[in-house]
Short mmCIF file of C-alpha atoms and ligand atoms in Angstrom, two decimals:
data_model
loop_
_atom_site.label_atom_id
_atom_site.label_comp_id
_atom_site.label_asym_id
_atom_site.label_seq_id
_atom_site.Cartn_x
_atom_site.Cartn_y
_atom_site.Cartn_z
CA MET N 1173 108.24 76.26 105.20
CA ASN N 1174 108.48 75.43 108.87
CA PRO N 1175 105.71 76.59 111.13
CA VAL N 1176 106.65 79.67 113.14
CA ASN N 1177 107.00 78.82 116.82
CA ILE N 1178 108.59 82.04 117.93
CA PRO N 1179 107.74 85.03 115.74
CA PHE N 1180 110.07 87.96 115.38
CA ASN N 1181 107.42 90.27 116.76
CA ARG N 1182 104.03 90.12 118.44
CA PRO N 1183 102.17 93.41 118.69
CA THR N 1184 102.08 94.83 122.20
CA ARG N 1185 98.70 94.37 123.93
CA THR N 1186 97.38 95.47 127.26
CA ARG N 1187 94.07 94.48 128.79
CA ARG N 1188 92.42 97.83 128.19
CA GLU N 1189 92.40 98.64 124.44
CA LEU N 1190 88.81 97.42 123.97
CA GLU N 1191 87.61 99.37 126.98
CA HIS N 1192 89.00 102.63 125.59
CA LEU N 1193 87.75 101.86 122.08
CA ALA N 1194 84.29 101.33 123.55
CA ALA N 1195 84.53 104.64 125.42
CA ALA N 1196 85.52 106.43 122.21
CA LEU N 1197 82.55 104.88 120.39
CA GLU N 1198 80.32 105.92 123.25
CA ASN N 1199 81.49 109.54 123.30
CA GLY N 1200 80.95 109.68 119.54
CA HIS N 1201 84.18 111.40 118.56
CA LEU N 1202 85.76 109.00 116.07
CA SER N 1203 87.75 111.31 113.79
CA GLY N 1204 90.93 113.20 114.65
CA ALA N 1205 91.71 115.77 117.35
CA GLY N 1206 89.34 114.20 119.88
CA PRO N 1207 89.69 113.65 123.63
CA TYR N 1208 91.94 110.59 123.37
CA THR N 1209 94.25 112.35 120.93
CA HIS N 1210 94.64 115.19 123.43
CA ARG N 1211 95.31 112.77 126.26
CA CYS N 1212 98.00 110.93 124.29
CA GLN N 1213 99.63 114.20 123.21
CA GLN N 1214 99.62 115.52 126.76
CA TRP N 1215 101.10 112.28 128.11
CA LEU N 1216 103.93 112.35 125.58
CA ALA N 1217 104.62 116.04 126.20
CA ASP N 1218 104.69 115.57 130.00
CA THR N 1219 106.62 112.30 130.02
CA LEU N 1220 109.32 113.37 127.60
CA ALA N 1221 109.28 117.06 128.56
CA VAL N 1222 108.61 118.24 125.01
CA PRO N 1223 106.70 121.54 124.62
CA ARG N 1224 104.33 120.39 121.83
CA VAL N 1225 103.27 117.00 120.49
CA PHE N 1226 100.97 116.13 117.59
CA LEU N 1227 99.79 112.59 116.97
CA THR N 1228 100.16 111.67 113.30
CA THR N 1229 99.08 108.81 111.06
CA SER N 1230 102.66 107.43 111.01
CA ALA N 1231 106.28 108.28 111.70
CA THR N 1232 106.64 108.63 107.93
CA HIS N 1233 104.06 111.41 108.01
CA ALA N 1234 105.72 113.03 111.02
CA LEU N 1235 108.94 113.11 108.96
CA GLU N 1236 107.06 114.64 106.02
CA MET N 1237 105.70 117.28 108.35
CA MET N 1238 109.28 118.10 109.36
CA ALA N 1239 110.14 118.68 105.71
CA LEU N 1240 107.07 120.91 105.29
CA LEU N 1241 107.81 122.87 108.46
CA LEU N 1242 111.41 123.45 107.37
CA GLU N 1243 110.13 124.50 103.94
CA ILE N 1244 112.48 122.05 102.32
CA ARG N 1245 112.78 122.68 98.63
CA HIS N 1246 114.60 121.55 95.52
CA GLY N 1247 118.37 121.61 95.93
CA ASP N 1248 118.38 121.40 99.73
CA GLU N 1249 120.39 118.61 101.34
CA VAL N 1250 119.54 116.54 104.40
CA ILE N 1251 122.17 114.31 105.98
CA LEU N 1252 120.98 110.97 107.33
CA PRO N 1253 122.45 107.50 107.88
CA SER N 1254 122.36 105.00 105.02
CA PHE N 1255 121.67 102.35 107.63
CA ALA N 1256 118.05 103.46 108.00
CA PHE N 1257 114.45 102.96 107.01
CA VAL N 1258 113.38 104.36 103.62
CA SER N 1259 111.05 106.98 105.09
CA LEU N 1260 113.95 109.00 106.45
CA ALA N 1261 115.09 109.66 102.90
CA ASN N 1262 111.71 109.75 101.15
CA ALA N 1263 110.16 112.33 103.46
CA PHE N 1264 112.69 114.89 102.20
CA LEU N 1265 113.12 113.58 98.66
CA LEU N 1266 109.37 114.09 98.16
CA PHE N 1267 109.92 117.83 98.48
CA GLY N 1268 112.95 117.89 96.20
CA ALA N 1269 115.77 117.65 98.72
CA ARG N 1270 118.74 115.42 98.19
CA PRO N 1271 119.25 112.81 100.91
CA VAL N 1272 122.98 112.77 101.69
CA LEU N 1273 123.82 109.38 103.12
CA ALA N 1274 126.37 109.04 105.90
CA ASP N 1275 128.18 106.11 107.47
CA VAL N 1276 127.57 104.84 111.00
CA HIS N 1277 129.55 103.92 114.11
CA GLU N 1278 130.49 100.28 114.22
CA ASP N 1279 129.45 99.80 117.85
CA THR N 1280 126.04 101.52 117.98
CA LEU N 1281 125.15 101.55 114.25
CA ASN N 1282 124.26 105.22 114.73
CA LEU N 1283 125.21 108.19 112.58
CA ASP N 1284 128.95 108.83 112.75
CA GLU N 1285 129.31 112.52 113.56
CA ARG N 1286 132.77 112.63 111.91
CA CYS N 1287 131.17 111.65 108.59
CA VAL N 1288 128.45 114.24 109.13
CA THR N 1289 131.03 117.00 109.44
CA GLU N 1290 132.60 115.98 106.13
CA LEU N 1291 129.28 115.94 104.30
CA ILE N 1292 128.07 119.41 105.27
CA THR N 1293 127.83 121.87 102.39
CA PRO N 1294 126.24 125.32 102.04
CA ARG N 1295 123.06 123.50 100.92
CA THR N 1296 122.74 121.34 104.04
CA ARG N 1297 119.49 122.18 105.80
CA ALA N 1298 119.23 119.43 108.39
CA VAL N 1299 120.85 116.41 109.99
CA LEU N 1300 118.43 113.58 110.74
CA ALA N 1301 119.69 111.34 113.55
CA LEU N 1302 118.20 107.87 113.85
CA HIS N 1303 118.60 106.32 117.29
CA TYR N 1304 119.01 102.81 115.95
CA ALA N 1305 117.50 100.11 118.15
CA GLY N 1306 116.67 102.84 120.67
CA MET N 1307 120.36 103.39 121.46
CA PRO N 1308 121.07 107.11 121.66
CA CYS N 1309 123.23 108.83 119.04
CA GLU N 1310 126.05 111.04 120.29
CA MET N 1311 123.75 113.99 120.80
CA LYS N 1312 126.31 116.29 122.37
CA GLU N 1313 128.56 116.16 119.32
CA LEU N 1314 125.68 116.29 116.83
CA THR N 1315 124.13 119.26 118.64
CA GLU N 1316 127.43 121.14 118.56
CA ILE N 1317 127.99 120.41 114.87
CA CYS N 1318 124.50 121.58 113.95
CA GLN N 1319 124.46 124.63 116.20
CA SER N 1320 127.83 125.92 115.02
CA ARG N 1321 126.66 125.74 111.40
CA ARG N 1322 123.04 126.79 111.96
CA ILE N 1323 121.67 123.52 110.63
CA ASP N 1324 118.57 121.91 112.09
CA LEU N 1325 118.99 118.69 114.04
CA LEU N 1326 116.09 116.23 113.73
CA GLU N 1327 115.54 112.90 115.50
CA ASP N 1328 113.96 109.65 114.38
CA LEU N 1329 112.68 108.05 117.55
CA ALA N 1330 110.81 105.11 116.00
CA HIS N 1331 112.75 102.67 118.22
CA GLY N 1332 113.68 105.10 120.94
CA LEU N 1333 110.66 105.89 123.12
CA LEU N 1334 111.74 106.41 126.76
CA ALA N 1335 115.46 106.20 126.02
CA ALA N 1336 117.77 108.86 127.43
CA TYR N 1337 121.16 110.45 126.82
CA HIS N 1338 122.92 111.81 129.92
CA GLY N 1339 119.59 111.50 131.73
CA ARG N 1340 117.65 113.58 129.18
CA ALA N 1341 114.91 111.94 127.11
CA LEU N 1342 115.58 111.31 123.45
CA GLY N 1343 113.29 113.41 121.33
CA THR N 1344 114.20 116.57 123.25
CA PHE N 1345 117.52 117.29 121.52
CA GLY N 1346 116.46 117.97 117.95
CA ARG N 1347 114.27 120.84 116.80
CA MET N 1348 111.75 118.10 115.96
CA ALA N 1349 111.48 114.34 116.46
CA ALA N 1350 109.32 111.57 115.00
CA LEU N 1351 107.78 108.64 116.88
CA SER N 1352 106.19 105.52 115.39
CA PHE N 1353 103.32 103.42 116.74
CA HIS N 1354 103.41 100.90 113.90
CA GLN N 1355 102.63 97.39 115.11
CA THR N 1356 106.31 96.38 115.09
CA LYS N 1357 107.31 99.14 117.53
CA ILE N 1358 107.43 99.24 121.32
CA LEU N 1359 103.90 100.67 121.67
CA THR N 1360 101.33 100.51 118.92
CA CYS N 1361 97.91 101.39 117.60
CA GLY N 1362 98.42 99.48 114.34
CA GLU N 1363 99.63 102.43 112.30
CA GLY N 1364 100.42 105.72 113.96
CA GLY N 1365 103.08 108.17 114.99
CA ALA N 1366 103.79 111.50 116.59
CA LEU N 1367 105.64 114.69 115.78
CA LEU N 1368 107.49 116.16 118.76
CA LEU N 1369 108.27 119.86 118.58
CA ASN N 1370 110.96 121.36 120.78
CA ASP N 1371 110.62 124.66 118.97
CA GLU N 1372 107.19 125.98 119.95
CA SER N 1373 107.25 128.58 117.20
CA LEU N 1374 106.53 125.76 114.73
CA ALA N 1375 103.38 124.61 116.52
CA ASP N 1376 100.78 126.89 114.93
CA ARG N 1377 101.87 126.00 111.42
CA ALA N 1378 102.08 122.29 112.31
CA ALA N 1379 98.47 122.42 113.48
CA VAL N 1380 97.44 123.85 110.11
CA LEU N 1381 99.53 121.46 107.99
CA LEU N 1382 98.03 118.35 109.51
CA GLU N 1383 94.47 119.68 109.25
CA LYS N 1384 94.55 119.90 105.44
CA GLY N 1385 95.93 123.42 105.42
CA THR N 1386 92.97 124.85 107.35
CA ASP N 1387 92.66 126.64 110.67
CA ARG N 1388 90.31 123.93 111.98
CA PHE N 1389 92.52 123.75 115.06
CA SER N 1390 91.64 127.33 116.04
CA PHE N 1391 88.00 126.64 115.19
CA LEU N 1392 87.90 123.65 117.56
CA ARG N 1393 89.30 125.85 120.31
CA GLY N 1394 86.58 128.42 119.65
CA GLU N 1395 89.01 131.08 118.46
CA VAL N 1396 87.41 131.53 115.02
CA ASP N 1397 83.78 131.06 113.91
CA ASN N 1398 84.54 129.16 110.77
CA TYR N 1399 87.49 127.28 109.50
CA THR N 1400 89.02 128.02 106.17
CA TRP N 1401 91.94 127.38 103.83
CA VAL N 1402 95.02 129.20 105.16
CA ASP N 1403 98.12 127.31 103.92
CA ILE N 1404 99.32 124.18 102.15
CA GLY N 1405 98.63 121.01 104.07
CA SER N 1406 97.56 117.41 104.10
CA SER N 1407 95.70 114.92 106.28
CA TYR N 1408 98.08 113.68 108.93
CA THR N 1409 95.69 113.37 111.88
CA PRO N 1410 94.89 109.88 113.15
CA ALA N 1411 91.35 108.88 114.11
CA ASP N 1412 90.56 109.33 117.80
CA LEU N 1413 89.69 105.61 117.75
CA LEU N 1414 93.36 104.86 117.19
CA ALA N 1415 94.35 107.28 119.92
CA ALA N 1416 91.97 105.42 122.29
CA PHE N 1417 93.76 102.17 121.47
CA LEU N 1418 97.13 103.86 121.96
CA TRP N 1419 96.07 105.38 125.28
CA ALA N 1420 95.71 101.90 126.78
CA GLN N 1421 99.38 101.32 125.94
CA LEU N 1422 100.67 104.72 127.05
CA GLU N 1423 99.08 104.16 130.46
CA GLU N 1424 101.22 101.04 130.83
CA ALA N 1425 104.27 102.28 128.96
CA GLU N 1426 106.69 102.12 131.89
CA ALA N 1427 105.76 98.54 132.78
CA ILE N 1428 105.87 97.42 129.14
CA GLN N 1429 109.28 99.02 128.77
CA GLN N 1430 110.63 97.40 131.92
CA ARG N 1431 109.56 93.95 130.77
CA ARG N 1432 111.11 94.55 127.38
CA CYS N 1433 114.37 95.70 128.97
CA ARG N 1434 114.48 92.55 131.10
CA CYS N 1435 114.22 90.42 127.93
CA TRP N 1436 116.92 92.51 126.24
CA GLU N 1437 119.24 92.21 129.22
CA TYR N 1438 118.66 88.48 129.46
CA TYR N 1439 119.81 88.01 125.85
CA ASP N 1440 122.72 90.34 126.50
CA ARG N 1441 123.94 88.39 129.55
CA GLN N 1442 123.61 84.99 127.91
CA PHE N 1443 125.35 85.98 124.71
CA ARG N 1444 128.03 88.18 126.20
CA GLN N 1445 129.78 85.24 127.80
CA ALA N 1446 129.37 82.57 125.17
CA ALA N 1447 128.68 83.97 121.71
CA VAL N 1448 131.05 86.87 122.12
CA GLU N 1449 133.99 85.05 123.69
CA LYS N 1450 133.82 81.77 121.80
CA TYR N 1451 132.54 82.72 118.38
CA GLY N 1452 133.49 86.30 117.81
CA ALA N 1453 129.93 87.60 117.55
CA ARG N 1454 129.37 91.20 118.68
CA LEU N 1455 126.62 92.72 120.78
CA PRO N 1456 125.15 96.22 120.66
CA GLY N 1457 127.51 98.83 122.04
CA TRP N 1458 126.05 100.53 125.09
CA PRO N 1459 127.73 103.81 126.01
CA ALA N 1460 127.73 104.37 129.77
CA HIS N 1461 125.92 107.72 129.60
CA CYS N 1462 122.97 106.24 127.71
CA ARG N 1463 119.73 104.52 128.66
CA HIS N 1464 118.42 102.62 125.67
CA SER N 1465 114.82 101.63 125.00
CA ALA N 1466 115.32 97.93 124.18
CA GLY N 1467 113.84 98.72 120.78
CA VAL N 1468 115.74 95.95 119.00
CA PHE N 1469 118.13 93.20 120.13
CA TYR N 1470 120.76 92.19 117.61
CA LEU N 1471 123.95 90.22 117.23
CA LEU N 1472 126.67 91.04 114.73
CA CYS N 1473 127.84 87.70 113.36
CA PRO N 1474 131.49 87.29 112.31
CA SER N 1475 130.52 87.21 108.61
CA GLU N 1476 127.52 87.43 106.30
CA THR N 1477 127.80 83.70 105.51
CA CYS N 1478 127.63 82.98 109.21
CA ARG N 1479 124.65 85.31 109.67
CA GLU N 1480 122.72 83.56 106.91
CA ALA N 1481 123.58 80.13 108.31
CA VAL N 1482 122.36 81.13 111.77
CA ARG N 1483 119.22 82.72 110.35
CA ASN N 1484 118.39 79.65 108.29
CA TYR N 1485 119.08 77.30 111.17
CA LEU N 1486 116.72 79.32 113.40
CA ALA N 1487 114.09 79.31 110.64
CA SER N 1488 114.34 75.51 110.45
CA ARG N 1489 113.44 75.50 114.15
CA GLY N 1490 110.49 77.84 113.63
CA ILE N 1491 112.30 80.87 115.06
CA GLN N 1492 112.05 84.09 113.07
CA ALA N 1493 115.20 86.19 113.12
CA THR N 1494 115.71 88.92 110.57
CA PHE N 1495 118.34 91.18 109.14
CA HIS N 1496 117.86 94.89 108.86
CA TYR N 1497 118.05 97.57 106.29
CA ILE N 1498 119.41 96.97 102.90
CA PRO N 1499 121.58 100.11 103.15
CA LEU N 1500 119.77 102.98 101.46
CA HIS N 1501 122.79 103.76 99.29
CA LEU N 1502 122.81 100.20 97.86
CA SER N 1503 119.08 100.05 97.14
CA ARG N 1504 117.79 100.60 93.62
CA MET N 1505 116.82 104.15 94.56
CA GLY N 1506 120.20 104.76 96.21
CA ARG N 1507 121.95 103.75 93.00
CA ARG N 1508 119.74 106.17 91.08
CA LEU N 1509 120.99 108.88 93.42
CA GLY N 1510 124.53 108.02 92.36
CA TYR N 1511 125.75 105.82 95.20
CA LYS N 1512 127.71 102.63 94.64
CA PRO N 1513 129.09 99.71 96.67
CA GLY N 1514 132.13 100.67 98.68
CA ASP N 1515 130.89 104.21 99.39
CA LEU N 1516 129.98 103.55 103.04
CA PRO N 1517 132.10 100.66 104.28
CA VAL N 1518 130.92 100.38 107.89
CA THR N 1519 127.26 100.39 106.86
CA GLU N 1520 127.89 97.73 104.21
CA ASP N 1521 129.79 95.57 106.66
CA VAL N 1522 127.27 95.68 109.53
CA ALA N 1523 124.22 95.34 107.27
CA GLY N 1524 125.66 92.03 106.06
CA ARG N 1525 126.32 90.71 109.56
CA ILE N 1526 123.41 91.93 111.66
CA LEU N 1527 120.88 89.44 112.98
CA ARG N 1528 117.86 90.73 114.91
CA LEU N 1529 116.30 88.33 117.39
CA PRO N 1530 112.66 88.02 118.52
CA LEU N 1531 111.91 90.71 121.11
CA PHE N 1532 108.43 91.73 122.23
CA ASP N 1533 106.36 92.22 125.35
CA GLY N 1534 105.28 88.77 126.52
CA LEU N 1535 108.32 86.89 125.16
CA THR N 1536 108.90 84.15 127.76
CA THR N 1537 112.21 83.04 129.26
CA ASP N 1538 111.55 79.62 127.81
CA GLU N 1539 111.20 81.13 124.33
CA GLN N 1540 114.35 83.17 124.85
CA ASP N 1541 116.24 80.07 125.94
CA ARG N 1542 115.19 78.34 122.73
CA VAL N 1543 116.37 81.30 120.65
CA ILE N 1544 119.68 81.41 122.53
CA HIS N 1545 120.18 77.66 122.21
CA GLY N 1546 119.43 77.85 118.48
CA VAL N 1547 121.91 80.69 117.92
CA MET N 1548 124.63 78.97 119.96
CA THR N 1549 124.14 75.66 118.15
CA ALA N 1550 124.39 77.33 114.77
CA LEU N 1551 127.45 79.36 115.79
CA ALA N 1552 129.13 76.24 117.19
CA ARG N 1553 128.72 74.55 113.82
CA GLY N 1554 130.80 77.34 112.43
CA GLY N 1555 127.79 79.38 111.31
C1 LIG F 1431 109.27 101.88 111.45
C2 LIG F 1431 110.19 103.00 111.25
C3 LIG F 1431 109.79 104.17 110.64
C4 LIG F 1431 108.44 104.34 109.99
O1 LIG F 1431 107.41 104.27 110.88
P1 LIG F 1431 105.91 104.34 110.32
O2 LIG F 1431 105.12 104.72 111.53
O3 LIG F 1431 105.59 102.96 109.83
O4 LIG F 1431 105.87 105.35 109.27
C5 LIG F 1431 110.68 105.23 110.56
N1 LIG F 1431 111.91 105.13 111.05
C6 LIG F 1431 112.35 103.99 111.63
C7 LIG F 1431 113.72 103.95 112.19
C8 LIG F 1431 111.51 102.89 111.73
O5 LIG F 1431 111.97 101.77 112.30
#
């Protein structure tokens, strides 16, 4: 193994996490629903213009809360892209729904709305749109499809914080959206997430579900004298300590995002001329009406053989580049659900050719130049 010189990811850090952790220790509220949790929730609600936000222990748990809030049950179907993280499927499968896997657009790697239309049945309860790499899905079309058939539209925003579609923040289109603050994401507290609710009528039940099925939420607000068991539920509330850590990053979110976008655009400029024109690599599609979040930077190599050659060459130079998503329909679980190779051709093609490059806050131009030089050298050798 070669030593890693440039990792794929370094967790985002500001100068103030320890200060806020110390303040949380000092104020003595370490468990969930404390002052930092409220601050983070308010910031997200104000910044994105979402009526209600709940911090959660992960995006996975925010997705599970969606399934609970929709009262998903056995026999229901949820349409989602196969080119996705496992939690999108598992969150609904856990409650007995069938994940119906759809193909993606070749340019953005996002859910192809034409496939969605074909997959809708009387059992379809929701469409879960993943904004891959923080590049917005075609929300106008997806909204129309879902509204005309009275199906709920949900968003996975794990890569998409602060991205926008026609000037409107992602996370505000679906009935609900999930954010992740896992250490590999744009902002982090180690493990964490948030559930965004655009339908306020779901808020009271959400507050109960994440507090173990109790009305502790009303108790904390002084509305009831005692809290008690009122519904099903689980423990989806993060410790206020984690929210304190996260708050340091939310306060600097705009600046972090701008630096990340500069790195993304630097890769884009350098590769667009050389890698694209000379070697037939492809770059992320960027529809004009979209602002992306620079969640991921990737190249689509001309072939899988080429992708592996470039990846191995970079590894030999201590540069970590990775592929993404074994398509859900080709995984062992996907096969158990009845899918087989050839079912979703675009997904299978791009999953074989995608190469994600190091991108994180603090990545230097010198490091980027070394990544770019490594990729170009490997491509010039014919991959
Ligand atoms: C990371 C990720 C998740 C899961 O996030 P957790 O907070 O780790 O549960 C969900 N969806 C996508 C697209 C992701 O990249």
